[in-house]
XYZ file of C-alpha atoms in Angstrom:
657
model
C -0.100 0.057 0.011
C 2.932 2.391 0.635
C 6.532 1.717 -0.459
C 9.662 3.996 -0.029
C 11.591 4.540 -3.051
C 14.139 7.108 -1.970
C 15.056 8.836 1.471
C 16.781 11.493 3.347
C 16.410 12.537 6.975
C 12.833 11.402 7.796
C 11.930 12.584 4.324
C 10.698 9.898 1.800
C 9.927 9.624 -1.863
C 7.195 6.979 -1.784
C 4.367 5.203 -3.640
C 0.902 5.309 -2.140
C -1.208 2.713 -3.734
C -4.904 3.275 -4.231
C -7.951 1.914 -6.090
C -7.767 4.847 -8.485
C -3.979 4.704 -9.227
C -0.704 5.389 -7.525
C 0.499 8.638 -5.932
C 4.061 9.726 -5.647
C 4.725 11.242 -2.427
C 5.451 13.774 -1.150
C 2.259 15.098 -2.594
C -0.011 17.923 -2.194
C -4.011 17.365 -2.335
C -5.748 20.489 -3.462
C -9.027 20.829 -1.822
C -11.991 20.435 -4.045
C -15.342 21.962 -3.205
C -18.037 19.913 -5.104
C -20.124 23.075 -5.977
C -17.694 25.920 -6.368
C -14.643 24.308 -8.063
C -13.578 26.154 -11.372
C -9.921 25.113 -11.580
C -8.782 21.763 -13.181
C -6.190 20.907 -10.625
C -4.876 17.925 -12.194
C -3.780 20.197 -15.166
C -1.310 21.725 -12.761
C -0.002 18.693 -11.331
C -2.451 17.162 -8.877
C -2.341 13.478 -8.755
C -4.829 13.230 -5.801
C -7.322 15.627 -4.235
C -9.367 15.996 -1.036
C -12.846 17.036 -0.608
C -15.541 16.955 2.377
C -17.844 14.149 2.547
C -19.843 15.819 5.205
C -20.751 18.796 2.925
C -21.863 16.484 0.193
C -23.871 14.370 2.646
C -25.792 17.514 3.900
C -26.540 18.575 0.359
C -29.454 16.587 -1.023
C -28.612 17.170 -4.527
C -25.012 16.492 -4.115
C -25.573 13.616 -2.038
C -27.923 12.057 -4.676
C -25.584 12.594 -7.453
C -22.556 11.216 -5.514
C -24.454 8.067 -4.456
C -25.738 7.585 -8.147
C -22.676 8.527 -10.344
C -19.897 8.191 -7.617
C -17.626 10.712 -6.101
C -15.134 10.937 -8.760
C -17.780 11.846 -11.411
C -19.196 14.292 -9.062
C -15.917 16.362 -8.780
C -14.779 15.701 -12.150
C -11.424 14.046 -10.996
C -10.433 10.494 -12.066
C -7.425 9.990 -9.710
C -7.356 8.971 -6.122
C -9.551 11.169 -3.955
C -9.486 11.459 -0.110
C -12.619 12.624 1.911
C -12.747 14.579 5.295
C -15.566 13.178 7.625
C -16.805 16.700 8.976
C -14.295 17.042 11.762
C -13.425 20.552 10.474
C -17.038 21.390 10.612
C -17.219 19.860 14.131
C -14.371 22.150 15.263
C -15.927 25.320 13.950
C -19.533 24.759 14.944
C -19.291 22.359 17.837
C -21.643 19.628 16.377
C -22.575 17.556 13.259
C -25.451 15.601 12.623
C -23.687 12.396 11.364
C -22.392 9.487 13.396
C -18.982 7.958 13.089
C -20.204 4.777 11.542
C -22.491 6.567 9.016
C -19.662 8.908 7.803
C -17.385 5.797 7.327
C -20.367 3.989 5.444
C -21.141 7.095 3.365
C -17.454 7.613 2.386
C -17.382 3.866 1.105
C -20.695 4.101 -0.611
C -19.824 7.133 -2.826
C -16.420 5.497 -3.763
C -13.882 7.352 -1.708
C -10.158 6.157 -2.030
C -9.312 7.277 1.437
C -11.744 7.988 4.197
C -11.630 9.689 7.485
C -13.110 8.751 10.975
C -14.892 11.408 12.857
C -12.100 12.666 15.140
C -12.305 15.553 17.627
C -9.848 18.246 16.292
C -8.664 20.006 19.629
C -6.942 23.373 19.001
C -3.541 24.483 20.405
C -3.234 25.731 23.926
C -6.411 24.625 25.273
C -6.944 23.446 28.646
C -5.419 19.974 29.420
C -8.732 18.751 30.567
C -10.319 19.370 27.492
C -7.678 18.029 25.398
C -7.698 14.726 27.265
C -11.443 14.571 26.953
C -11.300 15.157 23.287
C -8.449 12.662 22.773
C -10.497 9.764 24.392
C -13.354 10.277 21.944
C -10.999 10.418 19.109
C -9.499 7.184 20.156
C -12.862 5.500 20.676
C -14.013 6.565 17.270
C -10.840 5.599 15.571
C -10.990 2.169 16.990
C -14.835 2.054 16.144
C -14.047 2.861 12.592
C -11.356 0.390 12.051
C -13.505 -2.349 13.456
C -16.418 -1.245 11.390
C -14.264 -1.281 8.333
C -13.459 -5.064 9.108
C -16.840 -6.037 9.917
C -18.290 -4.464 6.681
C -15.564 -5.686 4.442
C -14.819 -2.099 3.301
C -12.299 -1.520 0.708
C -11.701 2.024 1.159
C -8.255 3.038 2.986
C -8.845 4.682 6.371
C -7.320 7.716 8.202
C -6.723 7.643 11.780
C -6.152 11.139 12.950
C -3.469 11.910 15.553
C -4.866 14.644 18.020
C -3.715 15.869 21.317
C -3.534 19.658 20.984
C 0.010 20.965 22.258
C 0.537 18.500 24.856
C 3.335 16.408 23.695
C 2.544 13.317 25.965
C -0.950 13.452 24.362
C 0.361 13.377 20.869
C 2.510 10.625 21.734
C -0.189 8.552 23.398
C -2.418 9.139 20.605
C 0.018 8.318 17.871
C 0.950 5.142 19.862
C -2.626 4.115 20.514
C -3.615 4.656 16.752
C -0.582 2.471 15.687
C -2.005 -0.349 17.444
C -5.287 -0.157 15.275
C -3.528 -0.927 12.008
C -5.351 1.910 10.056
C -3.922 2.650 6.630
C -2.802 6.426 6.937
C -2.027 8.744 9.813
C -2.895 12.464 9.496
C -1.763 14.818 12.031
C -4.557 17.072 12.780
C -5.432 20.458 14.445
C -2.243 22.109 13.340
C -3.674 24.873 11.194
C -3.897 27.443 13.998
C -0.218 26.903 14.795
C 0.655 27.570 11.041
C -1.642 30.639 10.839
C -0.090 32.144 13.889
C 3.557 31.268 12.707
C 4.082 29.015 15.745
C 6.410 26.937 13.727
C 8.507 25.777 16.570
C 5.399 24.156 18.351
C 4.525 22.651 15.113
C 7.887 20.905 14.871
C 7.197 19.729 18.565
C 3.644 18.395 17.582
C 4.722 16.602 14.355
C 7.996 15.026 15.857
C 6.182 13.764 18.947
C 3.639 12.346 16.635
C 5.973 10.801 14.059
C 8.215 9.257 16.709
C 5.036 6.882 17.874
C 3.667 6.212 14.225
C 4.636 3.363 12.216
C 6.860 3.879 9.265
C 5.264 1.751 6.737
C 2.169 4.000 6.238
C 1.807 7.318 4.798
C 1.531 10.622 7.033
C -0.562 13.525 6.110
C -0.063 17.074 7.733
C -3.482 18.303 7.694
C -4.434 21.712 6.410
C -0.592 22.531 5.338
C -0.642 24.229 2.086
C 2.040 27.059 2.097
C 4.886 26.049 0.059
C 7.337 27.728 2.401
C 6.731 24.889 5.018
C 6.643 21.896 2.687
C 10.671 21.078 3.011
C 10.419 21.434 6.731
C 7.464 19.200 6.964
C 8.821 16.517 4.622
C 11.960 16.427 6.529
C 9.993 15.511 9.601
C 8.251 12.509 7.802
C 5.142 14.138 6.286
C 4.006 12.261 2.943
C 0.862 14.189 2.149
C -0.446 17.849 2.454
C -3.854 19.249 1.872
C -5.052 22.703 1.592
C -7.450 25.269 -0.019
C -4.809 27.723 0.316
C -4.177 28.036 -3.501
C -7.776 29.361 -4.081
C -8.556 31.120 -0.772
C -5.132 33.285 -1.192
C -6.180 33.907 -4.773
C -9.697 35.220 -3.855
C -7.687 37.733 -1.572
C -5.379 38.580 -4.227
C -2.329 36.870 -2.711
C 0.451 35.061 -4.443
C 2.268 32.030 -2.812
C 5.928 31.592 -2.752
C 8.590 29.759 -1.149
C 9.756 32.974 0.364
C 6.279 33.874 1.697
C 3.154 35.541 0.551
C 3.044 38.480 -1.856
C -0.059 41.065 -2.136
C -0.952 41.820 -5.735
C -1.407 45.531 -4.651
C 2.305 45.566 -3.610
C 3.840 43.908 -6.737
C 5.852 45.685 -9.307
C 7.181 42.444 -10.709
C 5.687 39.049 -11.090
C 7.353 36.598 -8.481
C 8.247 33.535 -10.645
C 8.589 32.124 -14.055
C 5.529 30.291 -14.191
C 2.933 30.283 -17.001
C 0.916 33.104 -15.422
C 3.895 35.206 -14.053
C 5.564 34.964 -17.669
C 2.435 35.946 -19.551
C 0.940 38.825 -17.390
C 2.238 41.752 -15.373
C 0.997 42.918 -12.018
C -0.861 45.627 -13.755
C -2.528 43.211 -16.088
C -3.950 41.165 -13.101
C -5.095 44.200 -11.370
C -7.141 45.550 -14.427
C -8.714 42.192 -14.792
C -12.331 41.185 -13.632
C -12.131 39.716 -10.092
C -13.075 36.032 -11.096
C -10.476 36.015 -13.945
C -7.813 37.312 -11.693
C -8.682 35.001 -9.091
C -8.318 31.905 -11.311
C -4.921 33.068 -12.860
C -3.493 33.858 -9.257
C -4.869 30.216 -8.087
C -3.106 28.797 -11.101
C 0.148 30.496 -10.173
C -0.431 29.161 -6.539
C -0.697 25.629 -7.783
C 2.412 25.872 -10.053
C 4.520 27.231 -7.182
C 3.194 24.459 -4.868
C 3.840 21.738 -7.335
C 7.254 22.878 -8.092
C 8.276 23.094 -4.760
C 7.417 19.417 -4.218
C 9.404 18.422 -7.144
C 12.224 20.158 -5.902
C 11.865 18.312 -2.327
C 11.595 15.062 -4.228
C 14.777 15.878 -6.121
C 16.542 16.867 -2.852
C 15.521 13.477 -1.339
C 17.101 11.513 -4.162
C 20.288 13.592 -3.997
C 20.467 13.703 -0.422
C 20.360 17.366 0.068
C 17.016 17.638 1.603
C 18.488 19.265 4.876
C 20.383 22.085 2.827
C 17.026 23.014 1.215
C 15.166 22.889 4.619
C 17.839 25.501 6.170
C 17.466 27.574 2.833
C 13.786 27.713 3.122
C 13.538 28.253 6.703
C 15.550 31.580 6.519
C 12.503 33.021 4.736
C 10.906 33.919 8.121
C 12.370 34.222 11.575
C 9.573 31.801 12.985
C 10.636 29.167 10.537
C 14.320 29.698 11.659
C 13.235 29.070 15.093
C 11.568 25.892 13.772
C 14.846 24.419 12.074
C 16.657 25.194 15.320
C 13.878 23.404 17.278
C 14.798 20.329 15.015
C 18.128 20.043 16.806
C 16.123 18.577 19.808
C 15.531 15.600 17.386
C 18.913 14.818 15.913
C 19.039 11.297 17.592
C 15.768 10.335 16.042
C 16.793 11.555 12.760
C 20.112 9.918 12.610
C 18.190 6.552 12.892
C 16.601 7.295 9.494
C 19.455 9.347 7.534
C 21.421 7.283 4.842
C 25.005 6.528 5.703
C 25.996 7.996 2.239
C 24.478 10.243 -0.096
C 24.939 11.451 -3.797
C 25.061 15.149 -2.638
C 27.871 16.636 -0.899
C 27.239 18.035 2.854
C 27.213 21.957 2.444
C 27.500 23.835 5.815
C 24.795 26.601 5.290
C 25.002 28.012 8.895
C 24.928 27.183 12.817
C 21.940 24.884 12.102
C 24.257 22.689 9.921
C 26.034 21.748 13.310
C 23.025 19.856 14.431
C 22.641 17.479 11.331
C 22.638 13.723 11.928
C 25.940 13.416 9.894
C 27.628 15.384 12.400
C 26.053 13.682 15.519
C 27.034 10.286 13.790
C 30.643 11.116 13.260
C 31.427 12.558 16.475
C 29.762 9.462 18.233
C 32.065 7.154 16.086
C 35.104 9.223 17.320
C 33.999 8.992 20.908
C 33.567 5.025 20.777
C 36.715 4.421 18.823
C 39.599 2.902 20.523
C 42.205 5.527 21.125
C 45.951 5.543 20.932
C 47.995 7.151 23.709
C 48.344 10.722 22.337
C 46.613 12.972 19.950
C 48.008 15.091 16.997
C 45.821 17.898 15.849
C 46.627 19.591 12.267
C 44.741 22.487 10.882
C 42.474 22.241 7.807
C 43.619 22.399 4.321
C 42.232 21.207 0.851
C 40.127 18.019 1.068
C 40.923 15.089 1.169
C 43.333 16.221 3.916
C 45.268 13.155 3.608
C 46.219 13.990 0.161
C 47.676 17.310 0.758
C 49.696 16.726 3.992
C 53.001 15.554 3.463
C 56.483 15.911 5.027
C 56.990 18.096 7.789
C 53.678 19.519 9.514
C 55.027 22.800 10.931
C 55.342 24.132 14.599
C 53.446 22.275 17.316
C 52.518 23.278 20.844
C 51.733 21.038 23.758
C 48.330 21.058 25.451
C 48.676 20.463 29.065
C 51.755 19.364 31.114
C 52.590 16.068 29.395
C 56.008 16.692 27.342
C 56.468 13.001 26.409
C 54.511 12.787 23.180
C 54.967 9.322 21.347
C 54.383 10.147 17.533
C 54.497 6.376 16.780
C 51.375 5.890 19.161
C 49.378 8.764 18.187
C 46.159 9.460 16.669
C 46.601 12.060 13.815
C 43.462 14.243 13.201
C 42.582 17.414 11.438
C 40.308 20.167 13.002
C 37.195 20.672 10.761
C 34.127 22.413 10.639
C 31.460 20.837 11.315
C 32.712 17.628 12.144
C 35.112 18.612 15.060
C 37.996 16.325 14.281
C 38.784 14.057 11.212
C 41.224 11.299 11.470
C 43.513 11.403 8.598
C 43.278 7.762 7.924
C 39.545 7.897 7.293
C 39.262 11.389 5.783
C 38.002 10.372 2.411
C 34.831 8.576 3.804
C 31.481 10.322 2.907
C 30.772 12.976 4.005
C 34.099 13.752 5.866
C 35.752 14.602 2.205
C 32.629 15.401 0.585
C 31.652 18.546 2.153
C 32.483 22.253 2.122
C 32.116 25.290 4.631
C 32.960 28.835 4.300
C 36.523 29.799 4.946
C 35.347 32.603 6.928
C 34.036 30.553 10.040
C 31.080 31.930 12.069
C 31.407 32.138 15.851
C 29.267 29.234 16.594
C 30.959 26.786 14.528
C 34.217 27.780 16.228
C 32.610 27.456 19.566
C 31.262 24.036 18.615
C 34.536 22.571 17.399
C 36.554 24.126 20.506
C 33.916 22.447 23.042
C 34.295 19.149 20.998
C 38.024 19.197 20.948
C 38.274 20.060 24.584
C 36.038 17.076 25.894
C 37.585 14.868 23.137
C 41.217 15.572 24.136
C 40.576 14.370 27.793
C 40.618 10.654 26.315
C 44.568 11.084 25.682
C 47.780 11.293 27.902
C 49.248 13.811 25.562
C 48.037 16.356 22.941
C 49.904 18.409 20.673
C 48.434 20.947 18.287
C 49.752 22.783 15.131
C 50.035 26.450 15.485
C 47.212 27.318 13.238
C 44.869 25.065 15.319
C 45.862 27.016 18.390
C 44.978 30.328 16.469
C 41.599 28.956 15.263
C 40.608 27.816 18.710
C 42.218 30.743 20.342
C 44.161 28.521 22.735
C 46.568 30.151 24.926
C 49.926 27.752 24.641
C 53.438 28.554 25.505
C 55.074 25.118 25.457
C 56.469 24.445 21.995
C 56.917 20.734 21.146
C 60.596 20.464 20.012
C 60.402 17.199 17.933
C 59.895 17.128 14.439
C 56.297 16.186 13.496
C 55.772 14.072 10.156
C 52.725 12.219 8.962
C 53.592 9.064 7.282
C 51.087 7.667 4.884
C 50.188 3.856 4.968
C 47.484 2.494 2.657
C 47.112 -0.848 4.653
C 46.633 1.199 7.920
C 44.208 3.513 6.093
C 41.883 0.652 4.832
C 41.975 -1.085 8.231
C 40.910 2.047 9.717
C 38.049 2.718 7.247
C 36.958 -1.000 7.786
C 36.790 -0.396 11.583
C 34.984 2.856 11.097
C 32.315 1.330 8.787
C 31.831 -2.049 10.233
C 32.971 -1.798 13.798
C 36.053 -1.918 15.669
C 38.177 -4.951 14.825
C 36.866 -5.442 11.400
C 40.174 -3.918 9.845
C 42.348 -6.660 11.366
C 39.633 -9.369 10.397
C 39.368 -8.267 6.885
C 42.742 -7.345 5.791
C 45.246 -10.167 7.016
C 47.520 -12.275 4.788
C 49.380 -10.965 1.561
C 47.535 -7.744 1.290
C 47.778 -6.055 -2.076
C 46.132 -2.631 -2.899
C 45.319 -1.723 -6.547
C 44.727 1.870 -7.371
C 43.030 3.866 -10.099
C 45.709 4.860 -12.656
C 43.656 8.184 -13.228
C 43.050 9.293 -9.928
C 45.413 7.405 -7.556
C 42.464 6.509 -5.321
C 42.328 3.012 -3.817
C 39.994 0.615 -5.857
C 40.464 -2.924 -4.957
C 42.071 -4.794 -2.063
C 43.240 -8.310 -2.472
C 44.699 -11.180 -0.211
C 47.131 -12.269 -2.835
C 44.940 -12.863 -5.846
C 41.673 -13.216 -3.722
C 39.564 -9.912 -3.759
C 38.446 -8.781 -0.332
C 36.759 -5.684 -0.840
C 36.513 -2.888 -3.426
C 36.492 0.699 -2.449
C 33.486 2.908 -3.728
C 34.825 5.753 -5.702
C 31.867 8.214 -4.727
C 32.329 7.870 -0.973
C 35.241 5.673 -0.168
C 33.256 3.152 1.636
C 34.105 -0.545 1.330
C 32.109 -2.889 -0.795
C 32.324 -6.465 0.301
C 33.301 -9.448 -1.932
C 32.249 -13.095 -1.152
C 35.628 -13.374 0.778
C 35.226 -10.130 2.453
C 31.632 -11.128 3.712
C 33.178 -14.395 5.108
C 35.780 -12.844 7.058
C 33.692 -10.013 8.334
C 30.982 -12.555 9.467
C 33.588 -14.827 11.158
C 35.082 -11.932 13.135
C 32.044 -9.745 13.944
C 29.793 -10.830 16.748
C 26.089 -11.705 16.186
C 23.936 -9.558 15.362
C 26.497 -6.719 14.320
C 26.293 -5.991 10.511
C 23.583 -8.532 10.087
C 19.898 -8.839 8.595
C 18.236 -12.238 9.892
C 15.683 -13.723 7.288
C 13.203 -16.512 8.089
C 13.282 -19.842 6.536
C 10.859 -18.850 3.533
C 13.497 -16.382 2.347
C 16.521 -18.553 2.737
C 16.519 -20.188 -0.769
C 16.050 -16.805 -2.337
C 19.076 -15.279 -0.380
C 21.210 -18.084 -1.132
C 20.537 -17.733 -4.938
C 21.225 -14.015 -4.606
C 17.828 -12.605 -4.741
C 17.094 -9.375 -2.978
C 15.390 -9.593 0.350
C 12.009 -7.939 1.190
C 11.286 -6.647 4.424
C 8.263 -8.992 5.399
C 10.971 -11.760 5.582
C 13.276 -10.184 7.962
C 12.948 -11.303 11.381
C 15.869 -9.343 13.033
C 18.505 -6.861 12.197
C 21.471 -5.033 13.700
C 19.961 -1.727 15.129
C 22.802 0.342 13.922
C 22.014 -0.500 9.994
C 21.487 2.533 7.981
C 20.281 2.718 4.409
C 23.187 2.172 2.020
C 25.184 -0.097 4.461
C 26.950 -3.331 3.483
C 25.212 -6.112 5.272
C 25.573 -9.669 5.920
C 22.400 -11.824 5.515
C 21.935 -14.750 7.745
C 19.350 -17.231 9.247
C 18.326 -17.637 12.613
C 21.270 -19.809 13.438
C 23.681 -17.160 12.014
C 24.549 -19.266 8.857
C 25.854 -16.848 6.214
C 23.493 -16.843 3.336
C 24.325 -13.534 1.215
C 25.482 -10.058 1.418
C 24.381 -6.827 -0.092
C 23.334 -3.367 0.443
C 20.554 -2.128 2.783
C 18.053 0.099 1.141
C 16.215 1.093 4.547
C 17.464 1.836 7.927
C 16.818 -0.847 10.964
C 13.690 0.811 12.335
C 12.166 0.740 8.670
C 13.131 -2.734 7.776
C 11.647 -4.014 11.065
C 8.529 -1.886 10.563
C 7.545 -2.651 6.607
C 5.689 -5.439 5.464
C 6.112 -4.643 1.860
C 8.896 -3.456 -0.443
C 12.573 -4.257 -0.824
C 14.953 -4.083 2.259
C 18.190 -5.322 0.948
C 19.553 -5.411 -2.542
C 21.511 -8.579 -2.637
C 24.958 -8.614 -4.210
C 25.813 -12.389 -4.104
C 24.230 -15.543 -2.374
C 26.393 -18.500 -0.882
C 24.614 -21.239 -2.939
C 27.288 -23.914 -3.709
């Protein structure tokens, strides 16, 4: 019903399957009013729309046509249609004259693809007692709707809406309880007042506390979100669907949407984009038109802008540059900048979903970039790694650093009182923004080398790397820093290190360090023993293949310098690393397919290493830890454990004899 095709952060490019066709997500569902609609939204990019079943139910003429001809013919849209249940009217007027079961039955009767139970939308910042009372009714009705759907063999997909106002524990409770009901989609409701009042920081908390308790194998819908300036932020948090009448409501008020905010026609001297409307008309042209003609053209512009932004977001997910787009978009308004900074509170959660390697480089766009999962992941790796006795810290140069360091490394100064530095037993690292410190032996790994930051450093980044350096250096007996490092960190050093400091390149040491960083400490010694031979690219000089004699152990991927296992490499890694490290465990039904080298689907996985991230090299084993195959993970561990459909592992080779 829902499959992930590409991912970045919590954002997914997915496919939502319905009776009336598949929808590529993230997707916007324009609101269709069954009586007033004048814009053909499909022409401008809509694959799915939303309309209000309760309004149709209350109008005798519309109700009769919907029952006799079907919903799709009524609104003249042949693609998937979602319907709301009347919850909005309930929130505005306090009551609706339809029961939960009746509205579910009616939505099925008129041919809705995705229907909604009659939840209770609770506005932000209400009294807790009201939020709790409303939530209990919402949960009761959601359970009733799911049971009714099963009893009546209803084919329609069903929404169960997450409520709980701005009480985070109630959002968590609601999402967790709804997850047990096995609904088809999970909208996050009652957030429009937050967006209308620019409470984007609170919106982040509401969405994230809902997301962290919802299953990953279903589509999630941010209800009432229709402004393109927030799409990137919402997608990064895991939202797959948006709905809104903003495109037409703003047009009726002569307002044009953009990713930078909203423009009032009365203030425009130039049109804001290059869409069909903006290319053909000037602001004066629009102002001179009759109201309805002007409204329709502005609505078309609003749709163009909205769908263009979603295409850009999907492309960013494919490339792995979604967070750069989020940071860029959130500079459009101070309240949005608060929101992206609020995301820092959820970095550990994002790290569980973020791919290990991406097609796009890591671009530092400002202090907010310090909170990205790639930074957290690398620093945690450094903290966990076995340490040598002493530490040598070098200044940043061109990347990859190891390629451009040679010979003598300049003047060094001693940090602390230990003058007896053993250079043969020292870790050589480079001071770096935003990663803090980068060991020279692994500096070509993604994103350590595939990253860029401004040469003029902001104070936040300098403070960040100084704090990390000071904490990390405590793990060593002795620390020396090159003079430029002392200058960057503003360290007050007097004792000069008198010995000559030279960095000696060693390819075998390098590949062992990469293996340890990638697969776990000890993997390097296990993989690279014997008569190790390293083959390099004649064109670039980079390591390409590593052998034991004539037996291939691993290849090194050119794009990110991660190691790709061969059969022998998989055997050695499996033998050396303890269960369940680096492993995906499949059931008996899947064993023959794995041995044949066939890809592994999520439904056949019974366990996996919780540290697996998408694009990781993994070992495929059975319950008894017998090595069946090896391959590349397409999902993270949390997603593999959650999904029952779709591919989880792209198998490279099986071990069928």
